Amino acid sequence: LHTPSALEPWVDWVLWEHKELACPAAVQSMERLCIWPGPLRLQLTGSGGRFAQALTLYKKGAVVLPGGAGRWPENLRVEGADAPVISHQGLPAVELEAGSYFIEGEYSWDLLPESLVLPQSAGIVLLELDGKAVRYPVIKDGRIWLGAAAQRVDAKRPADKLSLVVNRKLRDGHPFTITTQLRIQVSGQQREVVLGSPLLEGFVPLQLRSKLPARLGSDGRLRVQVKPGQW
């Protein structure tokens, strides 16, 4: 949309309390994806460890870091520069402007904790314990579990599979709308998949809701960071 020149000085004032409009979404969307996470890498041992993640932030805000109460990361660096860790709703976080970043930090403890709290935005999590990759990390209740059970290698783990059921609800009106429901069942490893375009020809997206990190690309295809389970 074109803003008349007489109104341009007012744009920042009008948008001051609506910064989420900078986040990717089609018009009329009620939910916006203001952070797109890259894989979260955790390399941990009995005495500490580190995490690293690349992400894109579409508006200024607090980015929650893995850790939780009593397990805040230390020596936090954003794009190679030192950054302070702040508290956001009781969780460790860093305040950032909109942009793309590489974030890394360290941990120190006397004994490997049973679990670490993960950010709600976390999608794919790559875990390494004592130098060994854990192919199937145990993620439950917003935490990644690090105890002995989580380290067990299970040769019977299922292969990487994904099944998809598509349901559509057509609603006559002005405008004519279609609600598309994608039910996916995932087994195997965490991964990012491209599910093609959920839109019918000639339609535009209005809203996208998902418990998994998901976004519509400029090509109209749906990208989802999946993990085992039904979604």
XYZ file of N, CA and C in Angstrom, residues 96-229:
402
model
N 17.150 -7.917 21.608
C 17.742 -7.693 20.292
C 16.820 -6.856 19.423
N 17.431 -6.118 18.511
C 16.685 -5.431 17.471
C 16.314 -6.443 16.387
N 15.418 -6.059 15.499
C 15.081 -6.935 14.373
C 16.332 -7.189 13.535
N 16.493 -8.416 13.059
C 17.651 -8.761 12.243
C 17.978 -10.230 12.355
N 19.064 -10.643 11.710
C 19.528 -12.028 11.751
C 20.785 -12.100 12.614
N 20.845 -13.113 13.468
C 21.920 -13.189 14.452
C 22.428 -14.622 14.613
N 23.680 -14.712 15.080
C 24.236 -15.975 15.560
C 24.529 -15.777 17.038
N 23.896 -16.592 17.887
C 23.992 -16.446 19.338
C 24.675 -17.678 19.922
N 25.571 -17.460 20.861
C 26.231 -18.584 21.528
C 26.521 -18.225 22.973
N 26.505 -19.232 23.827
C 26.765 -19.030 25.243
C 27.294 -20.300 25.878
N 27.692 -20.192 27.127
C 28.318 -21.308 27.830
C 27.563 -21.616 29.121
N 27.784 -22.830 29.641
C 27.202 -23.252 30.922
C 28.312 -23.788 31.819
N 28.085 -23.656 33.110
C 29.010 -24.226 34.086
C 28.208 -24.800 35.240
N 28.477 -26.073 35.595
C 27.815 -26.704 36.725
C 28.695 -27.820 37.262
N 28.366 -28.274 38.463
C 29.127 -29.361 39.101
C 28.614 -30.728 38.686
N 27.348 -30.772 38.252
C 26.726 -32.029 37.859
C 25.740 -31.762 36.741
N 25.744 -32.600 35.732
C 24.821 -32.433 34.615
C 23.387 -32.410 35.123
N 22.620 -31.351 34.834
C 21.232 -31.294 35.311
C 20.354 -32.327 34.622
N 19.233 -32.632 35.252
C 18.299 -33.584 34.666
C 17.675 -33.038 33.387
N 17.527 -31.708 33.310
C 16.877 -31.130 32.139
C 17.237 -29.656 32.016
N 16.959 -29.095 30.843
C 17.074 -27.669 30.602
C 15.774 -27.193 29.960
N 15.342 -25.994 30.343
C 14.148 -25.402 29.730
C 14.505 -24.895 28.338
N 13.658 -25.200 27.366
C 13.871 -24.744 25.993
C 12.975 -23.546 25.694
N 13.420 -22.638 24.832
C 12.530 -21.553 24.398
C 11.317 -22.124 23.670
N 10.169 -21.473 23.822
C 8.970 -21.924 23.125
C 9.156 -21.902 21.615
N 10.032 -21.020 21.136
C 10.256 -20.901 19.691
C 11.175 -21.985 19.145
N 11.775 -22.803 20.019
C 12.737 -23.807 19.558
C 12.069 -24.807 18.629
N 12.727 -25.095 17.535
C 12.239 -26.103 16.606
C 13.128 -27.333 16.660
N 14.128 -27.379 15.806
C 15.061 -28.504 15.761
C 16.130 -28.304 16.828
N 16.328 -29.326 17.674
C 17.329 -29.275 18.741
C 18.325 -30.410 18.523
N 19.602 -30.054 18.412
C 20.685 -31.024 18.203
C 21.473 -31.127 19.501
N 21.476 -32.314 20.104
C 22.086 -32.515 21.414
C 23.326 -33.385 21.314
N 24.369 -32.958 22.022
C 25.610 -33.735 22.120
C 25.991 -33.830 23.593
N 26.137 -35.045 24.107
C 26.499 -35.267 25.498
C 27.842 -35.965 25.579
N 28.798 -35.340 26.274
C 30.145 -35.896 26.432
C 30.755 -36.276 25.083
N 30.517 -35.427 24.088
C 31.129 -35.629 22.783
C 30.399 -36.591 21.877
N 29.263 -37.132 22.332
C 28.513 -38.091 21.525
C 27.152 -37.509 21.160
N 26.822 -37.579 19.878
C 25.538 -37.050 19.413
C 24.396 -37.943 19.894
N 23.331 -37.319 20.392
C 22.122 -38.041 20.796
C 21.126 -37.905 19.653
N 20.913 -38.993 18.932
C 20.074 -38.926 17.728
C 18.641 -38.568 18.033
N 18.142 -39.078 19.160
C 16.738 -38.864 19.489
C 16.628 -38.245 20.884
N 16.914 -36.962 21.004
C 16.808 -36.322 22.330
C 15.375 -36.356 22.851
N 15.262 -36.479 24.170
C 13.949 -36.539 24.815
C 13.506 -35.115 25.129
N 12.480 -34.644 24.435
C 11.946 -33.300 24.629
C 10.492 -33.432 25.060
N 10.196 -32.934 26.242
C 8.853 -33.078 26.792
C 8.588 -31.956 27.775
N 7.357 -31.441 27.764
C 6.935 -30.401 28.694
C 7.829 -29.167 28.617
N 8.257 -28.829 27.411
C 9.068 -27.636 27.226
C 10.502 -27.758 27.693
N 10.951 -28.989 27.964
C 12.310 -29.226 28.437
C 13.006 -30.284 27.580
N 14.328 -30.225 27.574
C 15.109 -31.311 27.001
C 15.727 -32.064 28.172
N 15.501 -33.371 28.212
C 15.910 -34.185 29.356
C 17.280 -34.786 29.085
N 18.145 -34.727 30.126
C 19.555 -35.062 29.946
C 20.007 -36.230 30.802
N 19.092 -36.871 31.535
C 19.462 -37.968 32.415
C 19.879 -39.203 31.655
N 20.131 -40.292 32.401
C 20.619 -41.522 31.799
C 19.662 -42.075 30.754
N 18.353 -41.970 31.010
C 17.373 -42.495 30.054
C 17.447 -41.752 28.730
N 17.757 -40.444 28.795
C 17.824 -39.655 27.570
C 19.037 -40.012 26.742
N 20.061 -40.609 27.374
C 21.296 -40.919 26.668
C 21.287 -42.329 26.077
N 20.271 -43.114 26.388
C 20.227 -44.489 25.939
C 20.075 -44.565 24.421
N 20.891 -45.370 23.784
C 20.794 -45.580 22.341
C 19.809 -46.710 22.079
N 18.754 -46.414 21.339
C 17.706 -47.391 21.077
C 17.740 -47.777 19.611
N 18.208 -48.990 19.316
C 18.339 -49.434 17.923
C 16.988 -49.615 17.251
N 15.916 -49.687 18.050
C 14.594 -49.918 17.480
C 13.848 -48.627 17.190
N 14.532 -47.509 17.294
C 13.873 -46.245 16.974
C 13.318 -46.293 15.552
N 12.145 -45.702 15.305
C 11.547 -45.762 13.971
C 12.319 -44.940 12.956
N 12.148 -45.302 11.713
C 12.787 -44.565 10.624
C 12.098 -43.224 10.418
N 12.751 -42.368 9.641
C 12.166 -41.051 9.349
C 10.973 -41.221 8.414
N 9.785 -40.998 8.947
C 8.569 -41.097 8.149
C 7.644 -39.938 8.491
N 6.787 -39.611 7.542
C 5.808 -38.546 7.753
C 4.562 -38.874 6.953
N 3.413 -38.865 7.638
C 2.138 -39.047 6.949
C 1.330 -37.763 7.090
N 0.532 -37.486 6.079
C -0.168 -36.208 6.018
C -1.612 -36.426 5.595
N -2.535 -35.846 6.364
C -3.956 -35.862 6.016
C -4.406 -34.412 5.878
N -5.074 -34.090 4.771
C -5.507 -32.726 4.494
C -7.031 -32.669 4.529
N -7.576 -31.775 5.342
C -9.020 -31.520 5.386
C -9.260 -30.056 5.042
N -10.335 -29.785 4.315
C -10.665 -28.407 3.953
C -12.126 -28.108 4.302
N -12.334 -26.938 4.859
C -13.684 -26.459 5.157
C -13.952 -25.223 4.310
N -14.988 -25.307 3.457
C -15.332 -24.195 2.568
C -16.454 -23.381 3.194
N -16.266 -22.057 3.250
C -17.260 -21.185 3.871
C -17.690 -20.135 2.853
N -18.970 -20.199 2.467
C -19.502 -19.251 1.487
C -19.716 -17.902 2.158
N -19.347 -16.852 1.474
C -19.507 -15.520 2.027
C -18.729 -14.516 1.211
N -18.568 -13.338 1.762
C -17.815 -12.269 1.098
C -16.705 -11.803 2.044
N -15.473 -12.300 1.826
C -15.068 -13.145 0.705
C -15.340 -14.629 0.981
N -15.249 -15.434 -0.052
C -15.321 -16.882 0.079
C -14.013 -17.354 0.715
N -14.095 -18.149 1.791
C -12.880 -18.575 2.490
C -12.795 -20.094 2.585
N -11.585 -20.583 2.685
C -11.318 -22.011 2.865
C -10.368 -22.179 4.043
N -10.740 -23.010 5.005
C -9.848 -23.371 6.105
C -9.244 -24.735 5.789
N -7.922 -24.792 5.715
C -7.219 -26.039 5.420
C -6.542 -26.538 6.681
N -6.832 -27.771 7.060
C -6.229 -28.388 8.235
C -5.264 -29.491 7.781
N -4.027 -29.386 8.203
C -3.016 -30.398 7.893
C -2.735 -31.186 9.164
N -2.994 -32.473 9.145
C -2.697 -33.343 10.284
C -1.495 -34.202 9.890
N -0.388 -34.022 10.603
C 0.823 -34.759 10.243
C 1.250 -35.660 11.396
N 1.708 -36.834 11.041
C 2.256 -37.782 12.007
C 3.706 -38.013 11.637
N 4.592 -37.799 12.594
C 6.029 -37.793 12.328
C 6.719 -38.833 13.195
N 7.659 -39.546 12.614
C 8.522 -40.444 13.376
C 9.961 -40.211 12.937
N 10.904 -40.679 13.758
C 12.317 -40.520 13.416
C 12.907 -39.254 14.009
N 13.813 -38.658 13.284
C 14.553 -37.508 13.775
C 13.798 -36.199 13.547
N 14.205 -35.180 14.307
C 13.713 -33.829 14.048
C 14.299 -33.355 12.718
N 13.515 -32.597 11.980
C 13.990 -32.143 10.676
C 13.048 -31.074 10.146
N 13.508 -30.347 9.137
C 12.656 -29.373 8.462
C 12.155 -29.993 7.169
N 10.859 -29.880 6.924
C 10.254 -30.450 5.728
C 9.497 -29.360 4.974
N 9.382 -29.547 3.682
C 8.606 -28.657 2.827
C 7.378 -29.431 2.372
N 6.185 -28.942 2.737
C 4.948 -29.670 2.480
C 4.204 -29.180 1.251
N 4.856 -28.362 0.438
C 4.168 -27.847 -0.737
C 3.244 -26.704 -0.355
N 2.401 -26.284 -1.279
C 1.500 -25.163 -1.012
C 0.162 -25.658 -0.480
N -0.279 -25.164 0.690
C -1.586 -25.567 1.215
C -2.731 -24.784 0.588
N -2.421 -23.799 -0.246
C -3.448 -22.929 -0.814
C -3.938 -23.451 -2.160
N -5.200 -23.246 -2.432
C -5.728 -23.531 -3.750
C -5.415 -22.356 -4.677
N -5.407 -22.627 -5.961
C -5.052 -21.599 -6.925
C -6.014 -20.411 -6.833
N -5.439 -19.219 -6.806
C -6.242 -18.012 -6.759
C -6.556 -17.513 -5.369
N -6.159 -18.253 -4.321
C -6.429 -17.844 -2.944
C -5.181 -17.231 -2.317
N -5.393 -16.381 -1.317
C -4.285 -15.751 -0.592
C -4.381 -16.159 0.873
N -3.249 -16.280 1.575
C -3.278 -16.691 2.988
C -3.741 -15.556 3.881
N -4.567 -15.903 4.888
C -5.043 -14.932 5.872
C -4.478 -15.203 7.257
N -4.276 -16.483 7.581
C -3.852 -16.828 8.932
C -3.165 -18.187 8.924
N -2.113 -18.314 9.742
C -1.392 -19.569 9.883
C -1.204 -19.850 11.370
N -1.665 -21.022 11.826
C -1.515 -21.412 13.225
C -0.853 -22.777 13.286
N 0.152 -22.909 14.166
C 0.864 -24.176 14.283
C 1.606 -24.214 15.607
N 1.630 -25.386 16.258
C 2.421 -25.561 17.470
C 3.883 -25.840 17.140
N 4.162 -26.133 15.882
C 5.532 -26.296 15.411
C 5.941 -25.034 14.654
N 7.235 -24.683 14.643
C 7.663 -23.549 13.821
C 7.296 -23.799 12.357
N 6.500 -22.925 11.793
C 6.014 -23.096 10.425
C 5.864 -21.739 9.772
N 6.117 -21.679 8.478
C 5.947 -20.424 7.752
C 5.706 -20.711 6.279
N 5.019 -19.788 5.649
C 4.812 -19.838 4.209
C 5.918 -19.037 3.547
N 6.650 -19.667 2.630
C 7.707 -18.972 1.931
C 7.153 -18.091 0.831
N 8.034 -17.298 0.242
C 7.603 -16.412 -0.846
C 7.108 -17.209 -2.048
N 7.491 -18.496 -2.118
C 7.029 -19.356 -3.200
C 5.689 -20.012 -2.880
N 5.108 -19.692 -1.701
C 3.815 -20.252 -1.321
C 3.890 -21.611 -0.659
N 5.098 -22.185 -0.575
C 5.233 -23.513 0.028
C 5.359 -23.405 1.546
N 4.823 -24.413 2.239
C 4.806 -24.437 3.692
C 6.022 -25.188 4.213
N 6.808 -24.505 5.032
C 7.991 -25.102 5.656
C 7.720 -25.301 7.141
N 7.986 -26.528 7.634
C 7.693 -26.857 9.019
C 8.890 -27.570 9.627
N 9.275 -27.157 10.866
C 10.305 -27.865 11.607
C 9.609 -28.929 12.462
N 9.680 -30.184 12.025
C 8.891 -31.244 12.654
C 9.716 -32.028 13.661
N 9.012 -32.667 14.577
C 9.593 -33.575 15.549
C 8.596 -34.716 15.755
N 9.041 -35.853 16.292
C 8.148 -37.009 16.429
C 6.866 -36.665 17.186
N 5.753 -37.201 16.688
C 4.464 -36.980 17.324
C 3.382 -36.686 16.298
